[in-house]
Coordinates of C-alpha atoms in Angstrom, one line a residue:
M1 CA -0.1 0.2 -0.2
V2 CA 1.3 3.7 -1.0
D3 CA 2.0 6.5 1.7
R4 CA -0.4 9.6 1.5
S5 CA -0.4 12.3 2.9
C6 CA -3.2 13.2 4.8
V7 CA -4.6 17.0 5.3
F8 CA -7.4 17.3 8.0
P9 CA -10.0 19.7 7.9
Y10 CA -9.4 19.9 11.9
P11 CA -5.8 20.1 13.4
A12 CA -4.5 16.5 13.1
G13 CA -2.9 16.7 16.7
L14 CA -7.1 16.5 17.7
S15 CA -7.2 13.1 16.7
S16 CA -4.4 11.8 19.1
V17 CA -4.1 11.8 22.9
G18 CA -1.1 11.6 24.9
A19 CA 2.3 10.3 24.1
S20 CA 1.1 7.1 25.5
G21 CA -2.4 7.2 24.5
S22 CA -3.3 7.1 28.0
S23 CA -7.2 7.6 28.8
P24 CA -8.3 10.2 31.1
G25 CA -8.8 9.8 34.7
T26 CA -11.8 7.5 35.9
S27 CA -15.0 9.1 35.5
S28 CA -17.8 6.5 36.3
G29 CA -16.9 4.9 39.5
V30 CA -15.2 2.1 37.6
T31 CA -11.6 1.4 36.5
T32 CA -10.7 3.3 33.6
P33 CA -8.6 1.6 30.9
K34 CA -5.2 2.4 29.6
A35 CA -4.8 2.4 26.0
D36 CA -2.6 -0.3 24.3
T37 CA 0.5 0.9 22.8
A38 CA 2.3 -2.0 22.9
S39 CA 1.8 -2.9 18.7
G40 CA 3.9 -0.7 16.5
G41 CA 4.3 -0.1 12.9
S42 CA 2.0 0.4 9.9
P43 CA -1.7 -1.1 10.3
A44 CA -2.2 -4.4 9.1
G45 CA -4.7 -5.8 7.0
R46 CA -7.1 -4.0 4.3
S47 CA -6.8 -0.5 5.4
P48 CA -4.4 2.1 4.0
A49 CA -1.9 3.5 6.4
V50 CA -3.1 7.3 6.3
I51 CA -6.6 8.5 4.8
P52 CA -6.2 11.5 1.8
T53 CA -9.0 14.3 1.7
P54 CA -9.8 17.0 -0.7
D55 CA -9.0 20.4 -0.1
L56 CA -11.7 22.1 0.5
A57 CA -10.5 25.4 1.8
H58 CA -11.8 27.2 -1.5
L59 CA -15.2 26.3 -1.0
V60 CA -15.5 27.6 2.9
G61 CA -15.8 31.5 1.6
H62 CA -17.9 30.3 -1.5
L63 CA -20.6 28.6 0.4
G64 CA -20.6 31.2 3.1
N65 CA -24.5 32.0 2.4
G66 CA -25.4 27.9 1.9
N67 CA -27.0 28.5 -1.3
G68 CA -23.9 27.0 -3.3
N69 CA -23.8 29.8 -6.0
G70 CA -23.0 32.9 -3.5
N71 CA -26.4 35.1 -5.3
G72 CA -28.7 34.0 -2.2
N73 CA -31.3 32.6 -4.5
G74 CA -30.3 29.5 -5.3
N75 CA -30.8 30.0 -8.8
D76 CA -28.2 28.8 -11.8
N77 CA -27.2 32.1 -13.5
D78 CA -25.9 30.0 -16.4
N79 CA -28.2 27.2 -17.0
A80 CA -26.4 26.4 -20.1
S81 CA -23.6 25.6 -17.9
R82 CA -24.8 22.9 -16.5
H83 CA -23.9 20.7 -19.4
R84 CA -20.5 22.1 -20.1
P85 CA -17.3 19.7 -19.2
I86 CA -15.5 20.7 -16.1
T87 CA -12.2 20.1 -17.1
T88 CA -10.0 22.7 -16.3
A89 CA -6.3 24.0 -17.2
A90 CA -5.6 23.3 -13.8
A91 CA -6.6 20.0 -13.9
A92 CA -4.7 19.0 -17.3
A93 CA -1.8 20.5 -15.2
V94 CA -1.6 16.8 -13.5
P95 CA -0.4 14.5 -15.8
D96 CA -2.5 11.4 -16.5
G97 CA -1.4 7.9 -16.0
T98 CA -1.7 5.4 -18.6
V99 CA -5.2 3.9 -19.0
N100 CA -5.1 0.1 -19.3
M101 CA -7.2 -2.9 -20.0
L102 CA -7.5 -3.3 -15.9
H103 CA -9.2 0.1 -15.8
M104 CA -11.4 -1.0 -18.7
K105 CA -12.0 -4.2 -16.3
L106 CA -12.7 -1.7 -13.4
L107 CA -15.3 0.3 -15.4
V108 CA -17.1 -2.8 -16.5
H109 CA -17.7 -4.0 -13.1
F110 CA -18.9 -0.6 -11.8
S111 CA -22.0 -0.2 -10.3
L112 CA -23.7 2.0 -7.8
E113 CA -24.8 -0.7 -5.7
L114 CA -20.9 -1.0 -4.9
V115 CA -21.4 2.4 -3.2
V116 CA -25.1 2.3 -1.9
P117 CA -25.5 -1.5 -1.5
E118 CA -29.2 -0.4 0.6
L119 CA -30.4 1.2 -3.0
D120 CA -33.3 -0.3 -4.8
E121 CA -32.6 -2.0 -8.3
G122 CA -34.3 0.8 -10.4
M123 CA -32.7 3.7 -8.8
C124 CA -29.5 1.6 -9.0
A125 CA -29.6 1.2 -12.8
R126 CA -30.6 4.8 -13.4
N127 CA -28.1 6.3 -11.0
T128 CA -24.9 4.1 -12.1
E129 CA -25.7 5.6 -15.7
L130 CA -25.6 8.8 -14.3
T131 CA -22.4 8.5 -12.6
L132 CA -20.7 7.0 -15.6
K133 CA -21.6 9.7 -17.7
T134 CA -20.9 12.8 -14.9
G135 CA -17.3 10.8 -14.6
V136 CA -16.9 11.3 -18.6
D137 CA -16.7 15.1 -18.2
A138 CA -15.1 15.2 -14.4
P139 CA -12.1 13.0 -14.1
F140 CA -11.9 13.0 -10.5
V141 CA -15.4 11.3 -10.4
M142 CA -14.4 8.6 -13.0
H143 CA -11.0 7.9 -11.1
E144 CA -13.0 7.2 -7.5
V145 CA -15.4 4.9 -9.8
L146 CA -12.3 2.6 -10.6
A147 CA -11.2 3.2 -7.5
F148 CA -14.6 2.0 -5.7
S149 CA -14.2 -1.1 -8.0
A150 CA -10.9 -2.0 -7.2
R151 CA -12.1 -2.2 -3.5
H152 CA -14.3 -4.2 -4.4
M153 CA -12.5 -6.6 -6.7
A154 CA -9.9 -6.9 -3.6
A155 CA -12.7 -7.9 -1.4
L156 CA -13.7 -10.6 -3.6
A157 CA -10.3 -11.5 -4.1
E158 CA -9.6 -12.1 -0.8
T159 CA -12.6 -14.1 -0.4
R160 CA -11.0 -16.5 -3.5
G161 CA -7.9 -16.5 -1.3
D162 CA -5.8 -14.5 -4.1
D163 CA -3.7 -13.1 -1.2
G164 CA -0.5 -13.5 -3.1
S165 CA 0.6 -16.1 -0.8
V166 CA -0.3 -18.9 -3.6
A167 CA 1.3 -16.8 -6.2
A168 CA 3.6 -19.6 -7.2
S169 CA 0.7 -21.7 -8.5
A170 CA -1.6 -18.9 -9.5
S171 CA -1.9 -17.9 -12.8
A172 CA 0.5 -14.8 -14.2
S173 CA -2.8 -13.0 -15.1
T174 CA -4.4 -13.3 -11.7
T175 CA -4.8 -9.8 -9.5
T176 CA -4.2 -10.7 -5.9
A177 CA -6.1 -8.8 -3.1
A178 CA -3.2 -6.8 -2.2
E179 CA -2.4 -5.7 -5.9
Y180 CA -6.6 -4.4 -6.2
L181 CA -5.9 -2.3 -2.7
H182 CA -3.1 -1.0 -4.2
H183 CA -5.0 -0.2 -7.3
A184 CA -7.7 1.4 -5.7
A185 CA -5.1 3.6 -3.1
Q186 CA -3.8 4.6 -6.2
L187 CA -6.7 5.4 -8.2
Q188 CA -8.4 7.3 -5.2
T189 CA -5.1 9.6 -4.6
R190 CA -5.4 10.5 -7.8
A191 CA -9.0 11.5 -7.8
I192 CA -8.5 13.6 -4.8
A193 CA -5.4 15.1 -7.0
L194 CA -7.6 16.1 -9.5
F195 CA -10.3 17.4 -7.5
N196 CA -7.7 19.5 -5.8
A197 CA -6.2 21.2 -8.7
Q198 CA -9.4 22.0 -10.4
R199 CA -10.6 24.5 -7.0
M200 CA -14.1 24.3 -8.1
R201 CA -16.9 26.4 -7.5
I202 CA -20.4 25.0 -6.9
D203 CA -23.0 26.1 -9.8
G204 CA -24.9 24.3 -12.0
S205 CA -22.2 22.5 -14.2
T206 CA -20.3 21.3 -11.4
C207 CA -22.9 20.3 -8.7
D208 CA -23.5 16.7 -9.9
A209 CA -19.9 15.7 -10.0
L210 CA -19.1 17.1 -6.6
V211 CA -21.8 15.7 -4.6
L212 CA -21.3 12.4 -6.7
F213 CA -17.7 12.5 -5.9
S214 CA -18.0 13.7 -2.2
S215 CA -20.6 10.7 -1.7
M216 CA -18.5 8.3 -3.4
L217 CA -15.4 9.5 -1.3
G218 CA -16.9 9.3 1.7
R219 CA -18.2 6.1 1.5
H220 CA -14.8 4.8 0.5
L221 CA -13.2 6.3 3.1
C222 CA -15.8 4.5 5.7
I223 CA -14.9 1.3 4.4
D224 CA -11.0 1.7 4.6
A225 CA -11.7 2.8 8.5
L226 CA -13.8 0.0 9.2
A227 CA -11.3 -2.4 7.7
F228 CA -8.2 -0.8 9.7
R229 CA -6.4 -3.6 12.0
R230 CA -3.6 -3.1 14.2
G231 CA -3.7 -6.1 16.8
T232 CA -5.6 -5.1 19.9
D233 CA -4.4 -1.8 20.0
L234 CA -8.0 0.6 20.3
G235 CA -5.9 3.5 20.2
A236 CA -4.6 3.4 16.9
Y237 CA -8.2 2.3 15.5
L238 CA -9.5 5.5 17.5
D239 CA -7.3 7.7 15.9
C240 CA -7.6 6.4 12.4
Y241 CA -11.9 6.5 13.1
V242 CA -11.5 10.2 14.2
G243 CA -9.3 11.1 11.4
F244 CA -12.0 9.6 8.9
A245 CA -14.6 11.2 10.8
R246 CA -13.2 14.7 10.8
V247 CA -12.5 13.9 7.2
R248 CA -16.2 13.0 6.4
R249 CA -17.7 15.7 8.0
G250 CA -15.3 18.3 5.5
V251 CA -16.7 16.6 2.7
R252 CA -20.0 17.3 3.7
T253 CA -19.3 20.7 3.0
I254 CA -19.8 20.0 -0.8
V255 CA -23.4 18.5 -0.4
T256 CA -24.4 21.2 2.1
G257 CA -23.4 24.0 -0.2
A258 CA -24.6 22.3 -3.8
W259 CA -28.2 21.0 -2.0
P260 CA -30.1 24.1 -3.3
L261 CA -28.8 23.4 -7.2
L262 CA -29.7 19.6 -6.9
R263 CA -33.6 20.3 -6.4
S264 CA -33.6 20.8 -10.2
S265 CA -30.4 18.1 -11.5
E266 CA -30.4 14.9 -12.5
L267 CA -29.3 13.5 -9.1
A268 CA -32.6 14.9 -7.3
S269 CA -34.5 11.4 -6.8
L270 CA -31.3 10.3 -5.8
M271 CA -30.6 12.7 -3.0
S272 CA -34.3 13.0 -1.7
W273 CA -34.4 9.2 -1.4
G274 CA -31.4 9.3 0.9
L275 CA -33.2 12.0 3.0
G276 CA -34.8 11.8 6.3
L277 CA -32.4 9.5 8.5
S278 CA -31.6 12.5 11.0
R279 CA -35.7 12.8 11.6
L280 CA -36.4 9.4 12.3
R281 CA -37.5 8.3 15.9
S282 CA -36.5 5.2 17.7
F283 CA -39.1 3.0 19.6
G284 CA -37.0 -0.2 20.7
A285 CA -35.6 -1.0 23.7
E286 CA -32.5 -2.7 22.8
C287 CA -30.0 0.8 24.4
E288 CA -32.2 1.1 27.2
G289 CA -29.4 -0.4 29.3
I290 CA -26.7 1.8 28.2
R291 CA -29.0 5.0 27.9
A292 CA -29.5 4.3 32.0
L293 CA -26.1 3.9 32.2
V294 CA -25.2 7.1 30.7
A295 CA -27.9 9.1 32.6
A296 CA -26.7 8.2 35.9
S297 CA -22.7 8.3 35.2
P298 CA -21.1 11.0 37.4
G299 CA -18.2 11.1 35.2
L300 CA -20.3 12.9 32.1
S301 CA -21.3 16.4 32.0
P302 CA -24.8 17.3 31.2
G303 CA -23.8 17.8 27.5
G304 CA -21.5 14.7 27.2
K305 CA -24.8 13.0 28.7
E306 CA -27.0 14.4 25.9
T307 CA -24.1 13.8 23.1
C308 CA -24.1 10.5 24.1
G309 CA -28.0 9.6 24.2
E310 CA -28.1 11.6 21.0
A311 CA -25.6 8.8 19.3
L312 CA -27.0 5.8 21.0
E313 CA -30.7 7.5 19.4
L314 CA -29.6 7.0 15.8
L315 CA -28.1 3.7 16.6
Q316 CA -31.6 2.4 17.9
V317 CA -33.1 3.7 15.0
G318 CA -31.0 1.1 12.8
I319 CA -31.6 -1.5 15.5
D320 CA -35.3 -0.3 14.9
D321 CA -35.4 -1.5 11.2
L322 CA -34.6 -4.9 12.1
N323 CA -37.8 -5.0 13.9
T324 CA -40.2 -3.6 11.7
K325 CA -41.9 -4.5 8.4
L326 CA -42.3 -0.9 7.3
S327 CA -38.7 -1.0 5.9
V328 CA -37.4 -2.7 3.1
G329 CA -33.8 -3.9 2.7
R330 CA -32.5 -2.7 5.9
K331 CA -32.2 0.8 4.1
H332 CA -31.8 2.8 7.6
L333 CA -29.6 0.1 9.3
I334 CA -27.3 0.2 6.5
Q335 CA -27.3 4.2 6.1
I336 CA -26.6 4.5 10.0
V337 CA -23.5 2.2 9.4
F338 CA -22.3 4.2 6.8
S339 CA -23.3 8.1 8.2
W340 CA -23.1 7.4 12.0
S341 CA -19.7 8.8 12.2
L342 CA -21.4 11.7 9.7
V343 CA -24.3 12.5 11.7
V344 CA -23.3 12.4 15.3
A345 CA -22.2 15.4 17.0
E346 CA -18.7 16.6 16.9
E347 CA -18.5 16.7 20.7
Y348 CA -18.8 12.7 20.3
T349 CA -15.7 12.7 18.1
Q350 CA -14.0 14.5 20.7
M351 CA -14.9 12.4 23.8
L352 CA -13.7 9.6 21.5
V353 CA -10.1 11.7 21.2
D354 CA -10.1 12.1 24.7
R355 CA -11.1 8.6 25.3
S356 CA -14.1 8.6 27.5
P357 CA -14.9 5.2 28.3
E358 CA -18.7 6.0 28.1
A359 CA -18.2 7.2 24.3
I360 CA -16.1 4.1 23.7
A361 CA -19.1 2.0 25.3
V362 CA -21.7 3.7 22.8
L363 CA -19.1 3.1 19.6
A364 CA -19.4 -0.6 21.0
H365 CA -23.1 -0.8 20.2
Y366 CA -22.2 0.7 16.8
A367 CA -19.9 -2.4 16.5
A368 CA -23.1 -4.4 17.0
L369 CA -24.6 -2.5 14.1
L370 CA -21.6 -3.3 12.0
H371 CA -22.2 -7.0 13.1
L372 CA -25.6 -7.2 12.1
C373 CA -24.4 -5.7 8.7
R374 CA -21.5 -8.4 8.3
D375 CA -23.2 -10.1 4.9
L376 CA -22.0 -6.9 3.1
W377 CA -18.3 -7.0 1.7
Q378 CA -17.9 -3.1 2.8
V379 CA -18.3 -4.6 6.4
G380 CA -17.4 -8.4 7.2
D381 CA -15.8 -8.8 10.6
A382 CA -15.3 -5.3 11.3
G383 CA -18.1 -5.5 14.0
A384 CA -16.8 -8.5 15.7
Y385 CA -12.9 -6.9 15.5
L386 CA -13.9 -3.6 17.0
L387 CA -16.5 -5.1 19.8
D388 CA -13.2 -7.4 20.7
I389 CA -10.7 -4.7 20.9
I390 CA -13.2 -2.5 23.2
C391 CA -13.7 -5.4 25.4
R392 CA -10.1 -5.9 26.1
Y393 CA -9.5 -1.9 26.3
L394 CA -12.5 -1.4 29.2
G395 CA -12.2 -4.2 30.8
A396 CA -14.5 -6.6 33.1
D397 CA -15.7 -3.4 35.3
W398 CA -17.4 -2.3 32.0
D399 CA -19.1 -5.3 31.2
A400 CA -22.8 -3.6 32.3
W401 CA -22.1 -1.0 29.4
L402 CA -21.4 -3.5 27.2
A403 CA -24.0 -6.6 27.6
W404 CA -26.1 -5.5 24.7
P405 CA -23.5 -5.6 22.1
R406 CA -21.7 -8.7 23.4
S407 CA -25.4 -10.8 23.4
V408 CA -25.2 -9.4 19.7
V409 CA -22.0 -10.1 18.5
F410 CA -20.4 -13.2 20.8
P411 CA -23.9 -14.9 22.0
E412 CA -22.1 -17.8 23.3
A413 CA -19.8 -15.8 25.2
S414 CA -22.7 -13.9 27.0
G415 CA -24.7 -16.8 27.4
C416 CA -27.5 -14.1 25.7
L417 CA -29.0 -15.3 22.5
M418 CA -30.0 -12.1 20.3
S419 CA -33.3 -12.5 18.4
I420 CA -33.0 -10.1 16.0
D421 CA -32.3 -11.3 12.0
P422 CA -31.2 -14.8 13.2
S423 CA -30.8 -15.6 9.9
L424 CA -27.5 -13.5 9.6
D425 CA -26.2 -16.4 12.1
S426 CA -25.7 -18.3 9.2
N427 CA -23.3 -16.4 7.6
A428 CA -21.1 -16.2 11.1

């Protein structure tokens, strides 16, 4: 995996704690764990060592009035500009890489289902075509399309066992999982470089490309963050996760600025389909135990209790999606898996930076949601891994806080069987 520089919308130092990664003092009357610093070196597994991000500084002033075009009415001053190619001289200054048959293979392989698995079949077909059409005029979109395909091909190769360990007996034409990951990282880095070079303003000619790029990039970064592995080092995982969450929040700037223009764009139906997640209210009781513990925690300020409560409310909405016949295809559950880091308050992210054990216990419930989506290639065993390192980090004193997620992910160990979606047990 190639190394890639990372520029965070927030100071990078905020995503780390003290030199040893130690956690703050005891906050809830139980022993507060210390970060595991025994593991060193580069992260193992499927995740890149660092997370790149587009440079969004040029959009800040432009988006100040929130209408996407700076004129206060949300209308495109040049309607004809919507169909102009958005390639600029700045982008041309970045030399193009060689296009080869692998790129053609990745292009043919692409479907928007790889990015949005909860999308229904009809919308997937229409918007896959729109994405590819947009990518023809927006090279940074096309490179991210290819990067996503390569990420999926890596997962497929890993499932087949094409990990490079049997290279001597494999066909010379077989691309291994590691090689696909390398291509995914290169193509994603190239996409970001092209985006940064163009420094585009949001208007009718660019909004579709900018929103598609930011949405695909955000989910790609989420997949990379979920795939992070470094032994049992929760501190390293949290640093990676916090970095991703803050990059993702910065990328959301693009969608926020483009929203008035999207209402009349070809993306309108897709964006409307994804609306309303933050307005949903939960009805289930799976998170009641930790909600009560959060409310009674002497180590949390009123603001901290509210922040954790809001994060748990979103998780409960996802759990409820498996308990109702009104939803189809686990739409809200999958949306929350990929968007939770984006929707929760920045204050919660800071609590993870501070190694708040209560916030980490909330994250354990997110791990349970990941486990409920383990049949998705984008998720896999991420939930089991995350909950395992959280349990090791927090220790036995925090067992009461982790009871429900442990009953979901490790039912044999907890002695409590989970009744939600038992069909997934066959995939364990």
